[in-house]
Short mmCIF file of C-alpha atoms in Angstrom, two decimals:
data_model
loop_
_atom_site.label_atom_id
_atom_site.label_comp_id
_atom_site.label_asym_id
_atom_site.label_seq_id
_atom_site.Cartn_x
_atom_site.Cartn_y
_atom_site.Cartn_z
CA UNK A 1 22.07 12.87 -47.94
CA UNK A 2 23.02 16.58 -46.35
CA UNK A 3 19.08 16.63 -45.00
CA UNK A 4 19.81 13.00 -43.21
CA UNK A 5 23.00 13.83 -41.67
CA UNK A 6 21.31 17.20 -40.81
CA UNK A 7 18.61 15.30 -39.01
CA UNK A 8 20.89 13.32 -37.57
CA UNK A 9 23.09 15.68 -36.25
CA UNK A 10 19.77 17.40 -34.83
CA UNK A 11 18.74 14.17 -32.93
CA UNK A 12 22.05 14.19 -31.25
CA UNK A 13 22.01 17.21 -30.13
CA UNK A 14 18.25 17.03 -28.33
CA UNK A 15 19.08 13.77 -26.81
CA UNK A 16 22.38 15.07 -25.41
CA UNK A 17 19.99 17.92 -24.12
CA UNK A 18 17.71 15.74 -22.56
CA UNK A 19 19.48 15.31 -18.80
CA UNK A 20 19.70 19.09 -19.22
CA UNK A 21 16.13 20.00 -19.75
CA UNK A 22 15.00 17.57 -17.33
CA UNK A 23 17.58 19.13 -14.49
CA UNK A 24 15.82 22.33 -15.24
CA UNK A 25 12.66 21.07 -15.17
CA UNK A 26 13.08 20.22 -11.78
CA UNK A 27 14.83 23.20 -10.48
CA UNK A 28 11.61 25.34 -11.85
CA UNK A 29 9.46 22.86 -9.85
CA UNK A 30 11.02 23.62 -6.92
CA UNK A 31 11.32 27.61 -7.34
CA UNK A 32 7.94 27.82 -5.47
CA UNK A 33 9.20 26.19 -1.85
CA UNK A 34 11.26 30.52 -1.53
CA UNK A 35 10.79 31.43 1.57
CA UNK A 36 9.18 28.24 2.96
CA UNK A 37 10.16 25.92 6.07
CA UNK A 38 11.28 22.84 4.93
CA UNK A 39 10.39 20.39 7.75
CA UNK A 40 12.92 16.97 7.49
CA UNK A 41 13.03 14.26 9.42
CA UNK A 42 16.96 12.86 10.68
CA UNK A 43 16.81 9.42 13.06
CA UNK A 44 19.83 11.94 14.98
CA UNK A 45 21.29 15.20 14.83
CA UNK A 46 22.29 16.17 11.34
CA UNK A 47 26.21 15.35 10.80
CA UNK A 48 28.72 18.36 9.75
CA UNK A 49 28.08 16.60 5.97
CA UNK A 50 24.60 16.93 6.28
CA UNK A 51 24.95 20.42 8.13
CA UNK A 52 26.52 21.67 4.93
CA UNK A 53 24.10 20.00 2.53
CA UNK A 54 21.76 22.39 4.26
CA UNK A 55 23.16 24.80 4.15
CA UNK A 56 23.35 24.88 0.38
CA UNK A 57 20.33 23.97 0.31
CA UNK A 58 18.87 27.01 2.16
CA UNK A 59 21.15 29.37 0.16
CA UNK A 60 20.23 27.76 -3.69
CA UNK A 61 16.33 27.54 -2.54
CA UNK A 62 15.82 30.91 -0.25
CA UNK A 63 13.89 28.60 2.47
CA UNK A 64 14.81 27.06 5.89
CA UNK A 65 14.98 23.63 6.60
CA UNK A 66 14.08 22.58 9.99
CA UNK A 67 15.72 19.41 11.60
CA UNK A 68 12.83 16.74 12.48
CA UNK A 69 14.85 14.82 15.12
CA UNK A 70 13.34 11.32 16.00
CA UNK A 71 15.34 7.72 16.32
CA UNK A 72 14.24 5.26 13.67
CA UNK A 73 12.66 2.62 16.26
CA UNK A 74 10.91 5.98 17.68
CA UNK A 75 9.64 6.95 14.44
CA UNK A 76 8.36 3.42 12.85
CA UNK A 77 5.91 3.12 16.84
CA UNK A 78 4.92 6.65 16.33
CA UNK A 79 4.25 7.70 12.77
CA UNK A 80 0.22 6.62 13.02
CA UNK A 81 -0.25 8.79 16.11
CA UNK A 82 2.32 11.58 14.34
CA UNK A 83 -0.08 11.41 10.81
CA UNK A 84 -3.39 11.66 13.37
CA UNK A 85 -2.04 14.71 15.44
CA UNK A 86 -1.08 16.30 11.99
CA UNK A 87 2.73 16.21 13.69
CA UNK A 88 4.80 15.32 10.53
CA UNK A 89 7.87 16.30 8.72
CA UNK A 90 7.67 16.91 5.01
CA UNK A 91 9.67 13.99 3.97
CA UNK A 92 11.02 11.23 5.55
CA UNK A 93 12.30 7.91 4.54
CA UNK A 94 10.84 3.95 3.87
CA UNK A 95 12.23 1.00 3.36
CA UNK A 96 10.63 -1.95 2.16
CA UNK A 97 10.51 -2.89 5.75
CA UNK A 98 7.67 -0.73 6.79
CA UNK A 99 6.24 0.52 3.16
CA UNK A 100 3.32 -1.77 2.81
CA UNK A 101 1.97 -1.38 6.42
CA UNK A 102 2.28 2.33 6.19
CA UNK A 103 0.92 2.34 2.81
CA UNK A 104 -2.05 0.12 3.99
CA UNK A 105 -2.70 2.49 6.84
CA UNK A 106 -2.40 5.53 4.41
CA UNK A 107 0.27 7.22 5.91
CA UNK A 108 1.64 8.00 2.58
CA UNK A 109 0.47 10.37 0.24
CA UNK A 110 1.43 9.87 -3.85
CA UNK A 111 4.49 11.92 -4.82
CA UNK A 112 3.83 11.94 -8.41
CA UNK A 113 3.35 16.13 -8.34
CA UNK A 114 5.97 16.56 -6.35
CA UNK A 115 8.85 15.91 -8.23
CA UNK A 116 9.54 15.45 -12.60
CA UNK A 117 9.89 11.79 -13.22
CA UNK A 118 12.09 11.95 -15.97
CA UNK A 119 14.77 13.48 -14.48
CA UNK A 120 17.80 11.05 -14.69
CA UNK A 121 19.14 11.46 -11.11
CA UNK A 122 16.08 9.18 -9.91
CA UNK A 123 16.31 5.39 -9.94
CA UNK A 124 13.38 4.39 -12.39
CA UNK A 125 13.66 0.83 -10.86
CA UNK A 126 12.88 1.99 -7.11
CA UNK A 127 10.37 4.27 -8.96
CA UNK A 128 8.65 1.96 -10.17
CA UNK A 129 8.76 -0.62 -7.34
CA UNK A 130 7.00 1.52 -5.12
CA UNK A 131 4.05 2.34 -7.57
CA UNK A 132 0.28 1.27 -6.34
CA UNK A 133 -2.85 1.37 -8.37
CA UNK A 134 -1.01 4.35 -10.75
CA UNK A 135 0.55 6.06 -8.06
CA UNK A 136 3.92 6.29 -6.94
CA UNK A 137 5.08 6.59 -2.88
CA UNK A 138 8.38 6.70 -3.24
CA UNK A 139 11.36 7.89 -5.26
CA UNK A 140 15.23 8.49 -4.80
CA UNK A 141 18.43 8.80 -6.83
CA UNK A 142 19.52 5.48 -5.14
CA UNK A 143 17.51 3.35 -3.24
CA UNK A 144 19.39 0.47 -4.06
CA UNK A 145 21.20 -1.46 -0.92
CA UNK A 146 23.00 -4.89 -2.02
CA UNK A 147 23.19 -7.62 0.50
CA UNK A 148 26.94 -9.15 -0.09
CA UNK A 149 28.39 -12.26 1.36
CA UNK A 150 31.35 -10.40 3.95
CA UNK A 151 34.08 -12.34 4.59
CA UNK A 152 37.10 -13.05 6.92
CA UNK A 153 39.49 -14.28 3.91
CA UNK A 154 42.20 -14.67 6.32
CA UNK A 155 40.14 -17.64 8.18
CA UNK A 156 39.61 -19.53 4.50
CA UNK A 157 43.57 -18.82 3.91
CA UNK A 158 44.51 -20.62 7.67
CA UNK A 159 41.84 -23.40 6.98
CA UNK A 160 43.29 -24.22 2.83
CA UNK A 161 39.43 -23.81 1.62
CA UNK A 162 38.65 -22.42 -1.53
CA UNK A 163 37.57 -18.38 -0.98
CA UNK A 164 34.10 -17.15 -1.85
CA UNK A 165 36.20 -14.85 -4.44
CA UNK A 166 37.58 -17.55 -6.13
CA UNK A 167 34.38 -19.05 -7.09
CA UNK A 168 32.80 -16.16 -8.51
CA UNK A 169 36.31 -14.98 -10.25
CA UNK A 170 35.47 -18.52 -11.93
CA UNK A 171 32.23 -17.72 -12.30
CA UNK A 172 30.70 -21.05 -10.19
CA UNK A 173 29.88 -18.48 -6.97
CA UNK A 174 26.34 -20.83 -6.84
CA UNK A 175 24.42 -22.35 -3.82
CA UNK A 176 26.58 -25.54 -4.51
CA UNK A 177 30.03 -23.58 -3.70
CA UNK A 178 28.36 -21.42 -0.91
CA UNK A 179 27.18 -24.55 1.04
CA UNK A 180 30.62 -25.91 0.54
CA UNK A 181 32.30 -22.87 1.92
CA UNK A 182 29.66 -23.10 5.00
CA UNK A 183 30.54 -26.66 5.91
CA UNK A 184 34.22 -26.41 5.60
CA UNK A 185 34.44 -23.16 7.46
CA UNK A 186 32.58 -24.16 10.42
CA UNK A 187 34.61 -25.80 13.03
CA UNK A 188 37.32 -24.97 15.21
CA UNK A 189 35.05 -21.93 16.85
CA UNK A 190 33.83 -20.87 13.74
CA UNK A 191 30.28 -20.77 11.99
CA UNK A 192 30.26 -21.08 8.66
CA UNK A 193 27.84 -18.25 7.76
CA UNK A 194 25.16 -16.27 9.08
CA UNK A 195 22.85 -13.23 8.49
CA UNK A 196 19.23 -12.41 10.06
CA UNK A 197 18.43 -11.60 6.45
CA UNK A 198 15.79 -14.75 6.85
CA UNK A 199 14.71 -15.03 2.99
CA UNK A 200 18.22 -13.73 1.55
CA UNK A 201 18.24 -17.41 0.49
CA UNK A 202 15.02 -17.22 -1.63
CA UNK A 203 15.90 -13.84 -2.86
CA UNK A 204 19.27 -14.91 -3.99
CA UNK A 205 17.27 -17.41 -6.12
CA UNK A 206 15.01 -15.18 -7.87
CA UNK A 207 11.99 -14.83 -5.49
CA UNK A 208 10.14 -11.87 -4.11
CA UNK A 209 8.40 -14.33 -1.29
CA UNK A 210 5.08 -12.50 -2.03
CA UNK A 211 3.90 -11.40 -5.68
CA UNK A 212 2.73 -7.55 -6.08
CA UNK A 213 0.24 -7.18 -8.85
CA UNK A 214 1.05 -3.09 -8.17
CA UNK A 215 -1.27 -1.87 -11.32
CA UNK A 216 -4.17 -3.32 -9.31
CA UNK A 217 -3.51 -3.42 -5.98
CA UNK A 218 -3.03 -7.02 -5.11
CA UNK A 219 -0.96 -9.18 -3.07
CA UNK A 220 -0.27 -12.91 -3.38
CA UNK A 221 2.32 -15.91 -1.49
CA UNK A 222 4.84 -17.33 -3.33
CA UNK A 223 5.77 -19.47 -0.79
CA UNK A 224 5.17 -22.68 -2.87
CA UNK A 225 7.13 -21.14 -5.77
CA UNK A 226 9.78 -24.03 -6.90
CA UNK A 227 12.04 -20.29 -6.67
CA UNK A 228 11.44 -20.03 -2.67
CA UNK A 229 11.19 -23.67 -1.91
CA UNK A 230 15.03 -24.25 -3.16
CA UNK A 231 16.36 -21.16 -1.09
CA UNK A 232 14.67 -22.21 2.00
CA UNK A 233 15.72 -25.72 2.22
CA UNK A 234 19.68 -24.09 1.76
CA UNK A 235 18.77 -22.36 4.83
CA UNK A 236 16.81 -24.97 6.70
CA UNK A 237 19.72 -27.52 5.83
CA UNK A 238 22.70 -24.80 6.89
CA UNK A 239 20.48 -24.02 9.80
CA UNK A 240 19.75 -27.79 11.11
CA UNK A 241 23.42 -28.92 10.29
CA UNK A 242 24.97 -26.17 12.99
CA UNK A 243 26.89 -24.11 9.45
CA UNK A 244 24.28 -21.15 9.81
CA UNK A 245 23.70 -18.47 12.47
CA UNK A 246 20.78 -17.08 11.96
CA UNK A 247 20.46 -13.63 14.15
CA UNK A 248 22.87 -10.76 15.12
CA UNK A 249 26.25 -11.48 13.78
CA UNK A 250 28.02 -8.47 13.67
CA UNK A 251 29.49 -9.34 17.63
CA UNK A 252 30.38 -12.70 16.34
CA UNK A 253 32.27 -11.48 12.98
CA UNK A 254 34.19 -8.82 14.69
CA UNK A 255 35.47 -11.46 16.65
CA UNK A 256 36.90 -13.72 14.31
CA UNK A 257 33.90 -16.25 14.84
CA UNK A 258 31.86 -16.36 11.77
CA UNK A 259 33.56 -16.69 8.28
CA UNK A 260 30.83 -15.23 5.83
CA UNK A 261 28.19 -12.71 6.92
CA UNK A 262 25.38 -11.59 4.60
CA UNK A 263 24.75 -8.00 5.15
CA UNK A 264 25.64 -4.47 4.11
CA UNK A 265 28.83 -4.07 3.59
CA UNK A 266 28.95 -0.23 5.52
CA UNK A 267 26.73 -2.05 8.38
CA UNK A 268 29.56 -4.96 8.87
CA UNK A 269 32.83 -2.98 8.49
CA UNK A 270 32.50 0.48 8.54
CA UNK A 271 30.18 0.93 11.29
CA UNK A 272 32.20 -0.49 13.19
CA UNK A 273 35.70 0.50 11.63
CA UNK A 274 36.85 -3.26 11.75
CA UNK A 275 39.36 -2.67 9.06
CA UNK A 276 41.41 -0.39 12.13
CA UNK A 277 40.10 -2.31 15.22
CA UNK A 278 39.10 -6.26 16.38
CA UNK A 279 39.84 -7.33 12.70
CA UNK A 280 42.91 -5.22 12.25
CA UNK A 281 45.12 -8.31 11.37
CA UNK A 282 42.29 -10.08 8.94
CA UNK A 283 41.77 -9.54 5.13
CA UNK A 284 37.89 -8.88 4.93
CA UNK A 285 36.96 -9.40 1.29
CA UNK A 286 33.12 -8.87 -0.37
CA UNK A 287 31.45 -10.70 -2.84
CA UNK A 288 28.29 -10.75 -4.29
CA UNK A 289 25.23 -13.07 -3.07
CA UNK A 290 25.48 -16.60 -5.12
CA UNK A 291 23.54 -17.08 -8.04
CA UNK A 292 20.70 -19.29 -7.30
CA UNK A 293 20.02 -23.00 -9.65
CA UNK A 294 16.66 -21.28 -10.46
CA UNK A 295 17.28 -17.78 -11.12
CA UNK A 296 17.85 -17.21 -14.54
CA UNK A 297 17.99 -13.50 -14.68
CA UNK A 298 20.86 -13.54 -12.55
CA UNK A 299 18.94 -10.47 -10.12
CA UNK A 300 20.88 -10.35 -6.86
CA UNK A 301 19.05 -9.41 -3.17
CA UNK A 302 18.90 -6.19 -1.92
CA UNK A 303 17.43 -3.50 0.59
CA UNK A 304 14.65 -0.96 -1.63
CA UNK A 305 14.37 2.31 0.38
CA UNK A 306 12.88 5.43 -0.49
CA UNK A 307 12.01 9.09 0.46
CA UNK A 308 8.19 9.32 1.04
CA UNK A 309 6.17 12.18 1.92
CA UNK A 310 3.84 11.70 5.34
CA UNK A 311 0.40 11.76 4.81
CA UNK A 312 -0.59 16.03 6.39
CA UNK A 313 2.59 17.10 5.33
CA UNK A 314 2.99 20.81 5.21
CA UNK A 315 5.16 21.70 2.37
CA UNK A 316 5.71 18.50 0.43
CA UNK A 317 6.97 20.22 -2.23
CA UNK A 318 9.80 21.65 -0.22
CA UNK A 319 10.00 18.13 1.39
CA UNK A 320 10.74 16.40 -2.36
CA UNK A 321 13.30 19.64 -3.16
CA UNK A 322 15.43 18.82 -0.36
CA UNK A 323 15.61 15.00 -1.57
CA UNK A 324 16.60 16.30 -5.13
CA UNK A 325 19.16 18.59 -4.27
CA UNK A 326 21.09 16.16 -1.93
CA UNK A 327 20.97 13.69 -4.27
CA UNK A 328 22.91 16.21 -6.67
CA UNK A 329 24.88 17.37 -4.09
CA UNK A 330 25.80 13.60 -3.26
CA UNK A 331 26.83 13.23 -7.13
CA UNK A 332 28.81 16.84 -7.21
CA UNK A 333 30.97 15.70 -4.00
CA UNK A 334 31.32 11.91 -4.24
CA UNK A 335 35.00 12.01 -4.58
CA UNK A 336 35.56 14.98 -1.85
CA UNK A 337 38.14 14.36 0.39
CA UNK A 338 35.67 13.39 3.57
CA UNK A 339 33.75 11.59 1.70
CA UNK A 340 36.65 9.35 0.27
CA UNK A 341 37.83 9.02 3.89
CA UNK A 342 34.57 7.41 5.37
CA UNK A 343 33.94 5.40 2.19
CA UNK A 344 37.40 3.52 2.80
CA UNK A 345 36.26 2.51 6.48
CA UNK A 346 34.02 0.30 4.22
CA UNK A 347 35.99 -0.70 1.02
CA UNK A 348 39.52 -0.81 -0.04
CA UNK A 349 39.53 1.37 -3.41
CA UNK A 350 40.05 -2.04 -5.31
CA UNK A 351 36.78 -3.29 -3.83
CA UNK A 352 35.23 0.11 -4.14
CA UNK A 353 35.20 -0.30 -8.11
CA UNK A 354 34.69 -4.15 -7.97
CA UNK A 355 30.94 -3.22 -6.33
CA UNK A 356 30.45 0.34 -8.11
CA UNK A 357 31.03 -1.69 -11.88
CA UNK A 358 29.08 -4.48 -10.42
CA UNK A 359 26.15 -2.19 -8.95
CA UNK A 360 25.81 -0.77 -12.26
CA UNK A 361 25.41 -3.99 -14.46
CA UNK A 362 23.36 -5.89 -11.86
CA UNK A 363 19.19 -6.17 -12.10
CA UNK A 364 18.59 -6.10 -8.15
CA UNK A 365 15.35 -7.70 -6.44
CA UNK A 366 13.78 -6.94 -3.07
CA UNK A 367 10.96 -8.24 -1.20
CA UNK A 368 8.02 -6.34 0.63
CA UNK A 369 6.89 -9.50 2.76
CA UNK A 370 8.44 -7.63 5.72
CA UNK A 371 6.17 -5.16 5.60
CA UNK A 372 3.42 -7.78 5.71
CA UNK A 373 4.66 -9.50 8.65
CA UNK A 374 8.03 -9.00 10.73
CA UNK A 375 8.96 -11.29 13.93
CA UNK A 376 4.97 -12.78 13.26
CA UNK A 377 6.84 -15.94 10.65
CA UNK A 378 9.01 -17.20 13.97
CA UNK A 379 7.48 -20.62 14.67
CA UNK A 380 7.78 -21.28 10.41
CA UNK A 381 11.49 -20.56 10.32
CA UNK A 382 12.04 -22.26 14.36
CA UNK A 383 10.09 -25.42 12.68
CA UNK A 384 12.70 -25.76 9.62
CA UNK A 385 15.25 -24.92 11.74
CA UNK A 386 14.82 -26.95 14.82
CA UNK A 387 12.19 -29.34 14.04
CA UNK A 388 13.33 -30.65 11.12
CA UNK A 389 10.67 -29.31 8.46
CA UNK A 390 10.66 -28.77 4.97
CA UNK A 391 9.95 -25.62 3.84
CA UNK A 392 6.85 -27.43 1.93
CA UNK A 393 5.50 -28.80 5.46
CA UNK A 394 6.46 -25.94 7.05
CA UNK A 395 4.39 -23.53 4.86
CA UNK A 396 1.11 -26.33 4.73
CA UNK A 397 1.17 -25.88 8.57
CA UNK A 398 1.56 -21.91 8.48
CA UNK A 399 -0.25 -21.10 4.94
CA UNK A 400 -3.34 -19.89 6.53
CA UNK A 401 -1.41 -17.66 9.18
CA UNK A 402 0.34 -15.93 6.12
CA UNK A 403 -2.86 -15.98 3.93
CA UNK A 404 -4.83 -13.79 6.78
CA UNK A 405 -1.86 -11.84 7.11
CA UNK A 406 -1.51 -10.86 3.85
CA UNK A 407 -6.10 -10.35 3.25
CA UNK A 408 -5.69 -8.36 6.73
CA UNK A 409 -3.05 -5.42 5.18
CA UNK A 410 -5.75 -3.79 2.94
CA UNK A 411 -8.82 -3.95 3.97
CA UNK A 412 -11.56 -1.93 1.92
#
């Protein structure tokens, strides 16, 4: 009995080491980037934050880091020509926006040496997301970005309709409720909801709009999934019945004209500090996307972005070290004083621990279609919305447009 509680008290002790070991696993990976140049791209000058992340960074690491300064739209028209010249920072960032193209294109090089897998600070389900044939192109502590359903409570409160918080406190936040809240919320100046998140719908409802086989390397359309087919006819119907704006909303929101807006929260309210400015005098209030009738897993829509390492990078090595160490530096100073201060331009503390909690029990799901095709799937969404199509007509008229889209990304 003393040799099992032995072993057990053994066991406990390894696995409490684990996070430990792994933590210094990765610090003696990164020993070797002393006295290096760490090049790293920023879509703008680096922010006092980010000024003193490097400069820990430099003093921890004995290396330099050298600001790669380009704008984002900048950046996605000129990587290819910046890979050719051999003109690249060591690390940059993707989202799952741009991955596939770039992947395609092999602008990315595998990042599988360049940092230890098993630490705990990265996000195994980003990890594994952007995996391809056995290697991996992406990695970050995060990676995660929920879309939410933003809200102006204060226009559900003057119009007597149920809130969007109300449902889901009652657990029946589902595309019935959400189309109710859309139709009884538009009038009056008001649209009931709106986002330019085009397949947010399909998401919401369990569907990744294009299957990834990763292990082998192949793509496929789920456009005729039973999954996509429900979330596009909620669009097409909010869309043809004048409850749906689909587009930029964040001028219309600001100004009191749209009740629910699916985004980012930080995009919608702090960007734009609406809490102290236009919308001042209006409760904004978050919930999560509704719950789908077909998605049984519950998995809720978000953004997938990662830190990826150009293709002719330099010092990749140095390029994955700066990733890690911000991402513990993040964790060390989360609660800092500045950092509490910008966080509550976003959330009230109340709604700050209403997303972290839900964050951290949620299963989130992305799509890469994007990066198959961006502004090219106009005249399918313009015939649903304006032409009356269902999103089963609409994809037999376009299904050969998408299928050469997707057979033209990799071509051998």
């Amino acid at each position: 009995m003393k040799k099992a509680i032995s072993l057990l008290l053994l066991l406990s002790v390894l696995l409490s080491a684990l996070p430990a070991m792994a933590d210094d696993a990765s610090d003696a990976l990164y020993k070797g980037i002393r006295g290096t140049t760490v090049s790293v791209h920023f879509t703008s000058e680096p922010t006092a934050l980010q000024q003193k992340q490097i400069r820990a960074f430099e003093l921890k690491y004995g290396c330099k880091v050298e600001p790669f300064i380009m704008t984002w739209n900048d950046w996605k028209n000129q990587f290819l020509s910046l890979v050719v010249s051999g003109n690249v920072p060591d690390v940059t960032g993707t989202p799952d926006e741009t991955y596939l193209k770039w992947l395609a294109r092999g602008l990315l090089q595998p990042v599988d040496d360049y940092i230890n897998a098993d630490d705990p600070i990265w996000n195994d389900q980003v990890w594994d997301a952007f995996m391809w044939k056995g290697d991996h192109y992406g990695f970050s502590s995060g990676g995660v970005t929920p879309i939410y359903v933003v809200y102006n409570a204060t226009l559900f409160y003057e119009k007597g309709v149920k809130t969007p918080l109300e449902y889901y406190e009652e657990g029946k936040w589902n595309f019935k409720n959400f189309r109710k809240c859309a139709i009884e919320m538009t009038g009056d100046g008001v649209i009931g909801c709106g986002t330019d998140w085009k397949y947010i719908f399909a998401l919401a409802n369990g569907s990744t709009i294009i299957d990834i086989d990763k292990e082998n390397g192949k793509l496929s359309l789920a456009f005729d999934d039973e999954k996509t087919i429900a979330g596009q006819e909620l669009c097409a119907e909010l869309a043809q019945g004048g409850y749906f704006r689909f587009g930029s909303c964040f001028d219309v929101f600001a100004n009191g004209e749209l009740a629910m807006f699916m985004e980012r929260p930080t995009n919608v309210i702090g960007q734009f500090d609406l809490r102290n400015t236009t919308l001042a005098n209006s409760e904004i209030e978050i919930v999560p996307m509704p719950i789908g009738p077909d998605n049984d897993e519950g998995v809720a829509p978000a953004i997938f972005s990662v830190s990826a390492i150009p293709r002719g990078a330099k010092n990749p090595l140095g390029g994955a070290a700066w990733i890690y160490y911000r991402a513990q530096y993040s964790e060390k100073h989360k609660d800092d004083a500045d950092v509490v201060e910008n966080r509550r331009k976003t959330y009230t503390d109340e709604q700050y621990e209403f997303v972290k909690e839900y964050e951290e029990n949620t299963k989130f799901i992305n799509t890469f279609c994007y990066g198959v095709w961006y502004t090219e799937d106009w005249n399918y969404w313009a015939d649903m919305f304006y032409n009356g199509y269902t999103p089963q007509t609409a994809f037999a008229k376009y299904e050969s447009e998408f299928q050469h889209m997707l057979d033209s990304l990799f071509v051998e």
